[in-house]
mmCIF file of C-alpha atoms and ligand atoms in Angstrom:
data_model
loop_
_atom_site.group_PDB
_atom_site.id
_atom_site.type_symbol
_atom_site.label_atom_id
_atom_site.label_comp_id
_atom_site.label_asym_id
_atom_site.label_seq_id
_atom_site.Cartn_x
_atom_site.Cartn_y
_atom_site.Cartn_z
ATOM 1 C CA UNK A 264 -0.288 24.747 -39.750
ATOM 2 C CA UNK A 265 0.610 24.026 -43.365
ATOM 3 C CA UNK A 266 4.311 24.565 -43.954
ATOM 4 C CA UNK A 267 4.092 24.185 -47.730
ATOM 5 C CA UNK A 268 2.007 22.942 -50.646
ATOM 6 C CA UNK A 269 3.738 21.526 -53.700
ATOM 7 C CA UNK A 270 2.309 20.575 -57.079
ATOM 8 C CA UNK A 271 4.352 17.747 -58.549
ATOM 9 C CA UNK A 272 4.506 15.775 -61.776
ATOM 10 C CA UNK A 273 5.528 12.177 -61.128
ATOM 11 C CA UNK A 274 7.503 10.313 -63.780
ATOM 12 C CA UNK A 275 10.118 7.615 -64.113
ATOM 13 C CA UNK A 276 13.263 7.431 -66.200
ATOM 14 C CA UNK A 277 13.915 3.869 -67.319
ATOM 15 C CA UNK A 278 12.333 2.686 -64.056
ATOM 16 C CA UNK A 279 13.732 5.192 -61.536
ATOM 17 C CA UNK A 280 11.406 7.848 -60.076
ATOM 18 C CA UNK A 281 11.532 11.567 -60.821
ATOM 19 C CA UNK A 282 9.206 13.964 -58.976
ATOM 20 C CA UNK A 283 9.270 17.332 -60.734
ATOM 21 C CA UNK A 284 8.030 19.968 -58.294
ATOM 22 C CA UNK A 285 6.249 22.666 -60.293
ATOM 23 C CA UNK A 286 5.151 25.038 -57.515
ATOM 24 C CA UNK A 287 6.290 25.948 -54.015
ATOM 25 C CA UNK A 288 9.864 26.823 -55.057
ATOM 26 C CA UNK A 289 11.821 28.609 -52.331
ATOM 27 C CA UNK A 290 13.684 31.743 -53.428
ATOM 28 C CA UNK A 291 17.330 30.743 -53.464
ATOM 29 C CA UNK A 292 20.310 33.010 -52.840
ATOM 30 C CA UNK A 293 23.301 32.803 -55.166
ATOM 31 C CA UNK A 294 24.288 33.481 -58.746
ATOM 32 C CA UNK A 295 25.076 29.929 -59.791
ATOM 33 C CA UNK A 296 23.227 26.661 -59.236
ATOM 34 C CA UNK A 297 26.140 25.531 -57.067
ATOM 35 C CA UNK A 298 25.538 28.536 -54.743
ATOM 36 C CA UNK A 299 21.765 28.041 -54.868
ATOM 37 C CA UNK A 300 22.231 24.362 -53.970
ATOM 38 C CA UNK A 301 24.196 25.381 -50.860
ATOM 39 C CA UNK A 302 21.461 27.865 -49.889
ATOM 40 C CA UNK A 303 18.765 25.223 -50.345
ATOM 41 C CA UNK A 304 20.684 22.721 -48.185
ATOM 42 C CA UNK A 305 21.280 25.312 -45.442
ATOM 43 C CA UNK A 306 17.857 26.961 -45.344
ATOM 44 C CA UNK A 307 15.184 24.922 -47.126
ATOM 45 C CA UNK A 308 16.143 21.279 -46.686
ATOM 46 C CA UNK A 309 12.835 20.470 -44.930
ATOM 47 C CA UNK A 310 11.196 20.589 -48.388
ATOM 48 C CA UNK A 311 13.473 17.858 -49.691
ATOM 49 C CA UNK A 312 13.000 15.742 -46.578
ATOM 50 C CA UNK A 313 9.212 16.109 -46.646
ATOM 51 C CA UNK A 314 8.890 15.318 -50.368
ATOM 52 C CA UNK A 315 11.496 12.573 -50.707
ATOM 53 C CA UNK A 316 11.276 10.427 -47.546
ATOM 54 C CA UNK A 317 8.414 8.192 -46.471
ATOM 55 C CA UNK A 318 5.461 8.579 -46.171
ATOM 56 C CA UNK A 319 5.320 11.007 -49.177
ATOM 57 C CA UNK A 320 8.307 9.430 -50.898
ATOM 58 C CA UNK A 321 10.446 6.319 -50.471
ATOM 59 C CA UNK A 322 14.074 5.160 -50.414
ATOM 60 C CA UNK A 323 14.604 5.556 -54.171
ATOM 61 C CA UNK A 324 12.695 8.831 -54.511
ATOM 62 C CA UNK A 325 14.395 11.625 -56.350
ATOM 63 C CA UNK A 326 13.116 14.816 -57.868
ATOM 64 C CA UNK A 327 13.869 18.287 -59.092
ATOM 65 C CA UNK A 328 12.881 21.961 -59.165
ATOM 66 C CA UNK A 329 13.212 24.044 -62.315
ATOM 67 C CA UNK A 330 14.651 27.549 -61.851
ATOM 68 C CA UNK A 331 15.270 30.398 -64.310
ATOM 69 C CA UNK A 332 18.607 30.390 -66.175
ATOM 70 C CA UNK A 333 21.752 31.339 -64.219
ATOM 71 C CA UNK A 334 23.765 32.006 -67.399
ATOM 72 C CA UNK A 335 23.000 34.123 -70.424
ATOM 73 C CA UNK A 336 23.227 31.201 -72.829
ATOM 74 C CA UNK A 337 20.938 28.845 -70.911
ATOM 75 C CA UNK A 338 17.226 27.999 -71.089
ATOM 76 C CA UNK A 339 16.755 27.108 -67.432
ATOM 77 C CA UNK A 340 18.310 25.558 -64.348
ATOM 78 C CA UNK A 341 17.704 22.382 -62.355
ATOM 79 C CA UNK A 342 18.047 21.792 -58.615
ATOM 80 C CA UNK A 343 18.094 18.045 -57.875
ATOM 81 C CA UNK A 344 16.609 16.669 -54.662
ATOM 82 C CA UNK A 345 16.685 13.105 -53.370
ATOM 83 C CA UNK A 346 16.792 11.123 -50.150
ATOM 84 C CA UNK A 347 20.576 11.572 -49.814
ATOM 85 C CA UNK A 348 20.596 15.345 -50.339
ATOM 86 C CA UNK A 349 20.914 17.577 -53.384
ATOM 87 C CA UNK A 350 23.116 15.945 -55.980
ATOM 88 C CA UNK A 351 25.430 18.204 -58.022
ATOM 89 C CA UNK A 352 24.140 16.356 -61.083
ATOM 90 C CA UNK A 353 21.635 13.581 -61.785
ATOM 91 C CA UNK A 354 21.280 11.996 -65.215
ATOM 92 C CA UNK A 355 18.031 10.099 -64.782
ATOM 93 C CA UNK A 356 16.679 13.164 -62.971
ATOM 94 C CA UNK A 357 17.561 15.370 -65.940
ATOM 95 C CA UNK A 358 15.909 13.050 -68.478
ATOM 96 C CA UNK A 359 12.728 12.855 -66.371
ATOM 97 C CA UNK A 360 12.684 16.581 -65.642
ATOM 98 C CA UNK A 361 13.158 17.572 -69.289
ATOM 99 C CA UNK A 362 10.457 15.118 -70.411
ATOM 100 C CA UNK A 363 7.902 16.247 -67.820
ATOM 101 C CA UNK A 364 8.740 19.933 -68.316
ATOM 102 C CA UNK A 365 8.480 19.887 -72.122
ATOM 103 C CA UNK A 366 5.256 17.854 -72.109
ATOM 104 C CA UNK A 367 3.728 20.412 -69.722
ATOM 105 C CA UNK A 368 5.053 23.594 -71.334
ATOM 106 C CA UNK A 369 7.379 24.418 -68.415
ATOM 107 C CA UNK A 370 10.491 24.947 -70.549
ATOM 108 C CA UNK A 371 10.609 27.121 -73.664
ATOM 109 C CA UNK A 372 13.571 26.093 -75.803
ATOM 110 C CA UNK A 373 15.042 28.881 -77.897
ATOM 111 C CA UNK A 374 16.129 26.296 -80.459
ATOM 112 C CA UNK A 375 13.677 23.517 -81.253
ATOM 113 C CA UNK A 376 15.031 20.140 -80.094
ATOM 114 C CA UNK A 377 17.786 21.650 -77.953
ATOM 115 C CA UNK A 378 18.223 23.043 -74.442
ATOM 116 C CA UNK A 379 21.107 24.404 -72.421
ATOM 117 C CA UNK A 380 20.628 23.911 -68.683
ATOM 118 C CA UNK A 381 22.540 25.098 -65.611
ATOM 119 C CA UNK A 382 22.939 22.476 -62.881
ATOM 120 C CA UNK A 383 25.001 22.631 -59.674
ATOM 121 C CA UNK A 384 27.844 20.654 -61.304
ATOM 122 C CA UNK A 385 28.069 23.040 -64.290
ATOM 123 C CA UNK A 386 26.264 23.345 -67.598
ATOM 124 C CA UNK A 387 24.741 20.536 -69.650
ATOM 125 C CA UNK A 388 23.371 20.379 -73.192
ATOM 126 C CA UNK A 389 20.172 18.590 -74.129
ATOM 127 C CA UNK A 390 18.924 17.204 -77.446
ATOM 128 C CA UNK A 391 15.408 15.824 -77.389
ATOM 129 C CA UNK A 392 12.941 14.210 -79.764
ATOM 130 C CA UNK A 393 9.158 14.546 -79.690
ATOM 131 C CA UNK A 394 6.255 12.744 -81.318
ATOM 132 C CA UNK A 395 3.202 14.976 -81.034
ATOM 133 C CA UNK A 396 2.939 16.059 -77.390
ATOM 134 C CA UNK A 397 5.241 13.330 -76.098
ATOM 135 C CA UNK A 398 8.993 13.418 -75.604
ATOM 136 C CA UNK A 399 10.378 10.140 -76.915
ATOM 137 C CA UNK A 400 14.113 10.528 -76.190
ATOM 138 C CA UNK A 401 16.387 12.880 -74.278
ATOM 139 C CA UNK A 402 20.148 13.015 -74.751
ATOM 140 C CA UNK A 403 22.200 14.993 -72.263
ATOM 141 C CA UNK A 404 25.804 15.940 -72.802
ATOM 142 C CA UNK A 405 27.196 15.873 -69.318
ATOM 143 C CA UNK A 406 29.799 17.841 -67.383
ATOM 144 C CA UNK A 407 33.477 16.864 -67.740
ATOM 145 C CA UNK A 408 33.969 13.388 -66.276
ATOM 146 C CA UNK A 409 37.294 11.892 -65.185
ATOM 147 C CA UNK A 410 38.980 8.969 -63.447
ATOM 148 C CA UNK A 411 40.011 10.252 -59.991
ATOM 149 C CA UNK A 412 41.713 7.188 -58.401
ATOM 150 C CA UNK A 413 42.845 3.956 -60.013
ATOM 151 C CA UNK A 414 43.491 0.418 -58.670
ATOM 152 C CA UNK A 415 42.943 1.272 -55.017
ATOM 153 C CA UNK A 416 42.874 -1.725 -52.671
ATOM 154 C CA UNK A 417 40.265 -1.388 -49.926
ATOM 155 C CA UNK A 418 39.988 -3.717 -46.953
ATOM 156 C CA UNK A 419 36.269 -4.320 -46.454
ATOM 157 C CA UNK A 420 35.496 -5.810 -43.020
ATOM 158 C CA UNK A 421 33.670 -9.133 -43.429
ATOM 159 C CA UNK A 422 34.224 -9.286 -47.200
ATOM 160 C CA UNK A 423 37.995 -9.020 -47.718
ATOM 161 C CA UNK A 424 39.950 -6.830 -50.088
ATOM 162 C CA UNK A 425 38.457 -5.159 -53.150
ATOM 163 C CA UNK A 426 40.438 -3.446 -55.901
ATOM 164 C CA UNK A 427 38.418 -0.429 -57.048
ATOM 165 C CA UNK A 428 38.581 2.746 -59.122
ATOM 166 C CA UNK A 429 36.938 6.047 -58.231
ATOM 167 C CA UNK A 430 35.559 8.089 -61.099
ATOM 168 C CA UNK A 431 33.606 11.342 -61.411
ATOM 169 C CA UNK A 432 30.608 11.806 -63.711
ATOM 170 C CA UNK A 433 28.754 14.555 -61.835
ATOM 171 C CA UNK A 434 29.083 12.614 -58.545
ATOM 172 C CA UNK A 435 32.028 10.529 -57.284
ATOM 173 C CA UNK A 436 31.615 6.758 -57.798
ATOM 174 C CA UNK A 437 33.515 3.827 -56.349
ATOM 175 C CA UNK A 438 33.523 1.343 -59.244
ATOM 176 C CA UNK A 439 33.774 -2.351 -58.349
ATOM 177 C CA UNK A 440 34.346 -4.913 -61.099
ATOM 178 C CA UNK A 441 34.067 -8.698 -60.602
ATOM 179 C CA UNK A 442 37.064 -10.125 -58.698
ATOM 180 C CA UNK A 443 37.906 -12.660 -55.994
ATOM 181 C CA UNK A 444 35.601 -11.198 -53.310
ATOM 182 C CA UNK A 445 32.893 -9.935 -55.677
ATOM 183 C CA UNK A 446 31.420 -12.357 -58.260
ATOM 184 C CA UNK A 447 29.441 -9.723 -60.215
ATOM 185 C CA UNK A 448 25.961 -8.237 -59.845
ATOM 186 C CA UNK A 449 24.414 -11.176 -61.676
ATOM 187 C CA UNK A 450 25.518 -13.378 -58.729
ATOM 188 C CA UNK A 451 24.477 -10.989 -55.969
ATOM 189 C CA UNK A 452 20.992 -10.255 -54.675
ATOM 190 C CA UNK A 453 19.687 -6.717 -54.176
ATOM 191 C CA UNK A 454 20.096 -7.443 -50.455
ATOM 192 C CA UNK A 455 23.824 -8.134 -50.961
ATOM 193 C CA UNK A 456 24.279 -4.827 -52.802
ATOM 194 C CA UNK A 457 22.369 -2.905 -50.120
ATOM 195 C CA UNK A 458 24.408 -4.589 -47.383
ATOM 196 C CA UNK A 459 27.932 -4.091 -48.770
ATOM 197 C CA UNK A 460 27.611 -0.728 -50.518
ATOM 198 C CA UNK A 461 27.492 1.556 -47.455
ATOM 199 C CA UNK A 462 30.488 -0.297 -45.988
ATOM 200 C CA UNK A 463 32.487 0.090 -49.224
ATOM 201 C CA UNK A 464 31.484 3.763 -49.458
ATOM 202 C CA UNK A 465 32.577 4.443 -45.883
ATOM 203 C CA UNK A 466 35.937 2.695 -46.279
ATOM 204 C CA UNK A 467 36.589 4.479 -49.602
ATOM 205 C CA UNK A 468 35.499 7.822 -48.135
ATOM 206 C CA UNK A 469 38.026 7.494 -45.311
ATOM 207 C CA UNK A 470 40.847 6.292 -47.573
ATOM 208 C CA UNK A 471 40.516 8.664 -50.537
ATOM 209 C CA UNK A 472 40.310 12.402 -51.067
ATOM 210 C CA UNK A 473 37.658 13.190 -53.653
ATOM 211 C CA UNK A 474 37.157 16.905 -54.296
ATOM 212 C CA UNK A 475 36.210 18.371 -57.643
ATOM 213 C CA UNK A 476 39.214 20.378 -58.917
ATOM 214 C CA UNK A 477 37.090 23.365 -59.974
ATOM 215 C CA UNK A 478 34.330 23.357 -57.303
ATOM 216 C CA UNK A 479 35.233 22.213 -53.807
ATOM 217 C CA UNK A 480 31.545 22.045 -52.763
ATOM 218 C CA UNK A 481 31.397 18.918 -54.943
ATOM 219 C CA UNK A 482 33.207 16.382 -52.813
ATOM 220 C CA UNK A 483 33.074 12.960 -51.244
ATOM 221 C CA UNK A 484 32.328 9.487 -52.534
ATOM 222 C CA UNK A 485 28.543 9.282 -52.564
ATOM 223 C CA UNK A 486 27.748 6.390 -54.906
ATOM 224 C CA UNK A 487 28.938 2.810 -55.420
ATOM 225 C CA UNK A 488 28.741 1.279 -58.917
ATOM 226 C CA UNK A 489 28.935 -2.514 -59.076
ATOM 227 C CA UNK A 490 29.371 -4.247 -62.432
ATOM 228 C CA UNK A 491 28.702 -7.718 -63.834
ATOM 229 C CA UNK A 492 27.210 -9.709 -66.711
ATOM 230 C CA UNK A 493 24.577 -8.118 -68.949
ATOM 231 C CA UNK A 494 21.009 -9.440 -69.270
ATOM 232 C CA UNK A 495 19.536 -7.312 -72.109
ATOM 233 C CA UNK A 496 20.397 -7.736 -75.786
ATOM 234 C CA UNK A 497 22.604 -4.953 -77.103
ATOM 235 C CA UNK A 498 24.125 -3.929 -73.752
ATOM 236 C CA UNK A 499 27.875 -3.361 -73.612
ATOM 237 C CA UNK A 500 27.971 -3.463 -69.814
ATOM 238 C CA UNK A 501 25.732 -3.778 -66.774
ATOM 239 C CA UNK A 502 25.723 -1.915 -63.498
ATOM 240 C CA UNK A 503 23.914 -1.480 -60.216
ATOM 241 C CA UNK A 504 24.359 1.909 -58.573
ATOM 242 C CA UNK A 505 23.853 2.297 -54.843
ATOM 243 C CA UNK A 506 22.928 5.764 -53.533
ATOM 244 C CA UNK A 507 21.445 7.316 -50.425
ATOM 245 C CA UNK A 508 21.115 4.825 -47.575
ATOM 246 C CA UNK A 509 19.037 2.083 -49.184
ATOM 247 C CA UNK A 510 18.639 2.759 -52.898
ATOM 248 C CA UNK A 511 19.651 0.835 -56.002
ATOM 249 C CA UNK A 512 19.100 2.902 -59.132
ATOM 250 C CA UNK A 513 16.470 1.271 -61.355
ATOM 251 C CA UNK A 514 17.780 3.272 -64.308
ATOM 252 C CA UNK A 515 21.289 2.736 -65.736
ATOM 253 C CA UNK A 516 22.257 5.942 -63.859
ATOM 254 C CA UNK A 517 23.357 8.940 -65.922
ATOM 255 C CA UNK A 518 26.194 10.170 -63.731
ATOM 256 C CA UNK A 519 27.231 6.557 -63.019
ATOM 257 C CA UNK A 520 27.347 5.800 -66.746
ATOM 258 C CA UNK A 521 29.396 8.992 -67.248
ATOM 259 C CA UNK A 522 31.811 7.966 -64.487
ATOM 260 C CA UNK A 523 32.118 4.454 -65.957
ATOM 261 C CA UNK A 524 32.803 5.842 -69.436
ATOM 262 C CA UNK A 525 35.468 8.178 -68.015
ATOM 263 C CA UNK A 526 37.070 5.205 -66.232
ATOM 264 C CA UNK A 527 37.029 3.039 -69.389
ATOM 265 C CA UNK A 528 38.327 5.934 -71.500
ATOM 266 C CA UNK A 529 41.226 6.569 -69.096
ATOM 267 C CA UNK A 530 42.090 2.851 -69.246
ATOM 268 C CA UNK A 531 42.079 2.810 -73.052
ATOM 269 C CA UNK A 532 38.905 0.683 -73.280
ATOM 270 C CA UNK A 533 36.737 3.413 -74.855
ATOM 271 C CA UNK A 534 37.739 5.982 -77.465
ATOM 272 C CA UNK A 535 36.461 9.322 -78.694
ATOM 273 C CA UNK A 536 33.219 8.743 -80.627
ATOM 274 C CA UNK A 537 32.546 5.289 -79.164
ATOM 275 C CA UNK A 538 29.016 4.335 -78.111
ATOM 276 C CA UNK A 539 28.461 2.561 -74.805
ATOM 277 C CA UNK A 540 25.117 0.886 -74.079
ATOM 278 C CA UNK A 541 24.777 0.606 -70.319
ATOM 279 C CA UNK A 542 22.219 -1.561 -68.569
ATOM 280 C CA UNK A 543 20.584 -1.104 -65.155
ATOM 281 C CA UNK A 544 19.842 -3.652 -62.428
ATOM 282 C CA UNK A 545 16.384 -4.181 -64.015
ATOM 283 C CA UNK A 546 17.800 -4.374 -67.547
ATOM 284 C CA UNK A 547 16.768 -0.919 -68.835
ATOM 285 C CA UNK A 548 19.324 0.823 -71.078
ATOM 286 C CA UNK A 549 20.990 4.202 -71.648
ATOM 287 C CA UNK A 550 23.061 4.845 -74.745
ATOM 288 C CA UNK A 551 26.287 6.657 -73.869
ATOM 289 C CA UNK A 552 28.840 8.195 -76.214
ATOM 290 C CA UNK A 553 32.278 9.760 -75.716
ATOM 291 C CA UNK A 554 31.546 13.175 -77.260
ATOM 292 C CA UNK A 555 34.658 15.201 -76.504
ATOM 293 C CA UNK A 556 38.044 15.105 -74.790
ATOM 294 C CA UNK A 557 38.508 18.065 -72.442
ATOM 295 C CA UNK A 558 40.697 19.244 -69.555
ATOM 296 C CA UNK A 559 39.842 20.241 -66.016
ATOM 297 C CA UNK A 560 42.225 22.596 -64.218
ATOM 298 C CA UNK A 561 43.538 21.474 -60.833
ATOM 299 C CA UNK A 562 46.187 22.943 -58.500
ATOM 300 C CA UNK A 563 48.565 20.183 -59.599
ATOM 301 C CA UNK A 564 47.985 20.697 -63.329
ATOM 302 C CA UNK A 565 45.407 19.759 -65.971
ATOM 303 C CA UNK A 566 43.312 16.600 -65.624
ATOM 304 C CA UNK A 567 42.294 14.771 -68.796
ATOM 305 C CA UNK A 568 38.528 14.280 -68.906
ATOM 306 C CA UNK A 569 35.729 13.450 -71.318
ATOM 307 C CA UNK A 570 32.325 14.920 -71.984
ATOM 308 C CA UNK A 571 30.011 11.930 -72.299
ATOM 309 C CA UNK A 572 26.466 12.016 -73.615
ATOM 310 C CA UNK A 573 23.707 9.804 -72.232
ATOM 311 C CA UNK A 574 20.454 9.073 -74.040
ATOM 312 C CA UNK A 575 17.350 7.661 -72.396
ATOM 313 C CA UNK A 576 13.597 8.027 -72.063
ATOM 314 C CA UNK A 577 11.087 8.860 -69.362
ATOM 315 C CA UNK A 578 7.337 8.474 -68.860
ATOM 316 C CA UNK A 579 5.073 10.786 -66.924
ATOM 317 C CA UNK A 580 2.463 8.833 -64.964
ATOM 318 C CA UNK A 581 0.814 11.167 -62.486
ATOM 319 C CA UNK A 582 0.191 14.482 -60.844
ATOM 320 C CA UNK A 583 0.353 15.123 -57.154
ATOM 321 C CA UNK A 584 -0.593 17.941 -54.822
ATOM 322 C CA UNK A 585 1.422 17.375 -51.664
ATOM 323 C CA UNK A 586 1.077 19.325 -48.443
ATOM 324 C CA UNK A 587 3.580 19.287 -45.614
ATOM 325 C CA UNK A 588 1.792 20.109 -42.384
ATOM 326 C CA UNK A 589 3.544 21.052 -39.119
ATOM 327 C CA UNK A 590 0.911 19.088 -37.207
ATOM 328 C CA UNK A 591 1.959 15.906 -38.975
ATOM 329 C CA UNK A 592 4.528 14.148 -36.742
ATOM 330 C CA UNK A 593 6.124 12.883 -39.951
ATOM 331 C CA UNK A 594 6.240 16.283 -41.687
ATOM 332 C CA UNK A 595 9.959 15.798 -42.381
ATOM 333 C CA UNK A 596 9.507 12.173 -43.366
ATOM 334 C CA UNK A 597 11.370 9.174 -42.040
ATOM 335 C CA UNK A 598 13.503 6.311 -43.245
ATOM 336 C CA UNK A 599 13.455 2.773 -41.876
ATOM 337 C CA UNK A 600 16.970 1.382 -41.524
HETATM 338 O O1 PYC B 1323 21.064 9.095 -63.025
HETATM 339 O O2 PYC B 1323 22.757 10.284 -62.333
HETATM 340 C C1 PYC B 1323 21.807 9.537 -62.130
HETATM 341 C C2 PYC B 1323 21.507 9.120 -60.743
HETATM 342 C C3 PYC B 1323 22.192 9.410 -59.612
HETATM 343 C C4 PYC B 1323 21.538 8.776 -58.554
HETATM 344 C C5 PYC B 1323 20.468 8.115 -59.070
HETATM 345 N N1 PYC B 1323 20.467 8.325 -60.415
#
């Protein structure tokens, strides 16, 4: 019996996949995208598993559903799906979703060149450019991003100690800069990153409390951002972001870039108005900017944060009609570890 049929537009943002699902949306309970995300995870997660994991997806697969606006001032809402779950926010996912949606008439901006979108982590603003039918650039102004923990020493079994920061940019990131036990991403293979990242994430997760001060459903260290020497002209910094169980982001990672900018801002290395060109593991670039200084409210007082913007591009390359059939032993997909 067919459990569901989904029409999808497949795209990539600076190298990382985005599967925009354009039909087969479950009705979600809740007034906000944060509540709808919880409902999806509790009651409809088979859709994510079937569309993201092998054999219909792969370790890096990520995607999105568009929903109607949750707020009066917005043009639409995004639910992010990927192999690791439903992220509160995804930068490359947003750029790919906006590109695919605009090129296919799935979003109707009230103001030409601009969109306001509700996402589980809050509200984001979009500026986009088009040439004819094609979207050539998307800039998203992200949710408030802040440095959560600074100079934490973690004991990583088999590697030694690492001094790290943890920063929030829509997801919580452990940020590892080159040091005695980590020479930089330019000296490590993809295999090294895939090997050490889950260990670092687990140790950090046990050692540190990471809960968003204004939405406790956003919690836990989920991503590891490793830094190192740049390879592309014009880059200010390079990074490799690990997510899920086996993925290295091929894009410079929107929420990772936001977290990195918040970390550098808190440490006095970036200022209001500064640009920050961030490079991915394959050398593709996002242009970040510190747009605004804001405050988040926590039980122990205000937290200084920034609103970063991230600009990038995406290309649509295919359309897919995917069925998930109960008779298929791999209806829910699988992952090889
Ligand atoms: O672009 O925010 C991002 C992202 C998160 C995980 C993969 N990409």
